[in-house]
Amino acid sequence: MDVTGKVVLISGAARGMGAHEARRFAGAGARVILGDVLLEEAETLAAEIGADRALAVRLDVARAEDWDRAVTAGLDRFGRIDVLVNNAGILRFSDIEHCSDAEWDQVLSINLGGGFRGIRAVIPAMKQNGGGSIINISSTAGLKGFGGVAAYIASKFGVRGLTKAAAIELADHGIRVNSVHPGNVDTEMVDGLYPDFNHVPMKRMAQPDEIASLVIFLASEASSFSTGAEFVADGGETGGMPDLFADGR
Ligand code: NAD
């Protein structure tokens, strides 16, 4: 799980899982480029980590020019990019009948289009390094359906497909691409959303650090033969229906 000296670009790094991943990478000897629309928060985190280890950049993942600027700023500061974590995402609630075009387009453009633009933007730098690791944060919502969040589900299934296509295209260049599928994780995105965790065999949420561990594994050479693959951390949520036969039938 050695990531010493690696340069890691993380989208949505100002808070939540992205911020935890940034702290963990920096603590393990990596340098981090923190991209977010929340520039002030990203700058505060970069200052906490230290200017020698962290750079904050304004990045709206829906905008190709922001990606180009983030990559250029990262290369100017650290000279290379070894790892991309496509983490930025939004969750919006609408059933299909009431979902506007604007909402659909926004969710798809950030959650799925953001990952696409990010991969496209880092390919030249990673090719120049002779390799890299791209980690796309999907969800259990990329593995099964939930009602009332159709755009989110479609975007996260899309991230899973994009991962497989990119893995095939980039394997010859030593660039690995994998998707991570967290279950319920304790961040602001889902604050107060779940009345209980009876749908999860482990009966709890994950802490963001438990997902960061998986991301660091995928960034490191410890996962050197894994690409185009799905890595699930969901407390057993997608493993089956908890307690379906609990009454003894
Ligand atoms: P969060 O809302 O706490 O953090 C998301 C970060 O992304 C924020 O810093 C936000 O400013 C940033 N962001 C939003 N739109 C952006 C944009 N257009 N460009 C750049 N940055 C943008 O959410 P989180 O829970 O940390 O989620 C991180 C990722 O994990 C998301 O992709 C989310 O879909 C996924 N995920 C979350 C959970 C969960 O239960 N929290 C479960 C599965 C997957």
Short mmCIF file of C-alpha atoms and ligand atoms in Angstrom, two decimals, residues 12 14-17 36-38 59-61 87-90 110 137-139 152 156 182-185 187-190, ligand 1:
data_model
loop_
_atom_site.label_atom_id
_atom_site.label_comp_id
_atom_site.label_asym_id
_atom_site.label_seq_id
_atom_site.Cartn_x
_atom_site.Cartn_y
_atom_site.Cartn_z
CA GLY A 12 -14.49 16.90 -4.70
CA ALA A 14 -12.89 19.94 -0.03
CA ARG A 15 -15.01 17.81 2.28
CA GLY A 16 -16.48 14.34 2.81
CA MET A 17 -14.72 11.29 1.46
CA ASP A 36 -13.38 21.38 -5.79
CA VAL A 37 -16.00 24.04 -6.51
CA LEU A 38 -15.60 24.94 -2.81
CA LEU A 59 -12.40 22.61 -10.27
CA ASP A 60 -15.94 22.22 -11.51
CA VAL A 61 -15.78 18.69 -12.92
CA ASN A 87 -14.74 11.47 -6.37
CA ALA A 88 -16.89 14.60 -6.90
CA GLY A 89 -20.58 13.82 -6.99
CA ILE A 90 -24.04 15.12 -6.17
CA ILE A 110 -21.16 16.03 -12.77
CA ILE A 137 -16.07 6.54 -7.09
CA SER A 138 -19.36 4.91 -8.05
CA SER A 139 -21.72 3.55 -5.36
CA TYR A 152 -28.06 9.29 -9.61
CA LYS A 156 -23.33 5.63 -11.06
CA PRO A 182 -19.34 2.39 -1.25
CA GLY A 183 -22.55 1.71 0.62
CA ASN A 184 -23.78 4.29 3.12
CA VAL A 185 -20.90 6.49 4.27
CA THR A 187 -20.70 12.36 5.15
CA GLU A 188 -22.76 15.52 4.62
CA MET A 189 -24.22 14.08 1.40
CA VAL A 190 -26.39 11.64 3.34
P1 NAD B 1 -20.04 15.25 -0.06
O1 NAD B 1 -21.26 15.94 -0.54
O2 NAD B 1 -19.72 15.25 1.39
O3 NAD B 1 -18.76 15.77 -0.84
C1 NAD B 1 -18.78 15.91 -2.24
C2 NAD B 1 -17.71 16.91 -2.66
O4 NAD B 1 -17.82 17.08 -4.10
C3 NAD B 1 -17.94 18.30 -2.04
O5 NAD B 1 -16.72 18.83 -1.58
C4 NAD B 1 -18.51 19.11 -3.20
O6 NAD B 1 -18.22 20.50 -3.12
C5 NAD B 1 -17.80 18.46 -4.38
N1 NAD B 1 -18.48 18.74 -5.65
C6 NAD B 1 -19.81 18.73 -5.92
N2 NAD B 1 -20.04 19.10 -7.18
C7 NAD B 1 -18.81 19.33 -7.73
C8 NAD B 1 -18.38 19.75 -9.01
N3 NAD B 1 -19.26 20.02 -9.99
N4 NAD B 1 -17.06 19.88 -9.25
C9 NAD B 1 -16.16 19.63 -8.25
N5 NAD B 1 -16.51 19.26 -7.01
C10 NAD B 1 -17.82 19.12 -6.76
O7 NAD B 1 -20.19 13.76 -0.61
P2 NAD B 1 -19.43 12.40 -0.25
O8 NAD B 1 -20.38 11.55 0.51
O9 NAD B 1 -18.07 12.64 0.27
O10 NAD B 1 -19.36 11.77 -1.72
C11 NAD B 1 -18.18 11.58 -2.44
C12 NAD B 1 -18.48 10.60 -3.58
O11 NAD B 1 -18.90 9.35 -3.04
C13 NAD B 1 -19.61 11.05 -4.51
O12 NAD B 1 -19.31 10.70 -5.84
C14 NAD B 1 -20.80 10.23 -4.02
O13 NAD B 1 -21.77 10.06 -5.02
C15 NAD B 1 -20.11 8.95 -3.63
N6 NAD B 1 -20.83 8.12 -2.67
C16 NAD B 1 -21.25 8.61 -1.46
C17 NAD B 1 -21.91 7.75 -0.57
C18 NAD B 1 -22.35 8.21 0.81
O14 NAD B 1 -23.12 7.47 1.44
N7 NAD B 1 -21.91 9.34 1.30
C19 NAD B 1 -22.15 6.43 -0.92
C20 NAD B 1 -21.73 5.96 -2.15
C21 NAD B 1 -21.06 6.81 -3.02
#
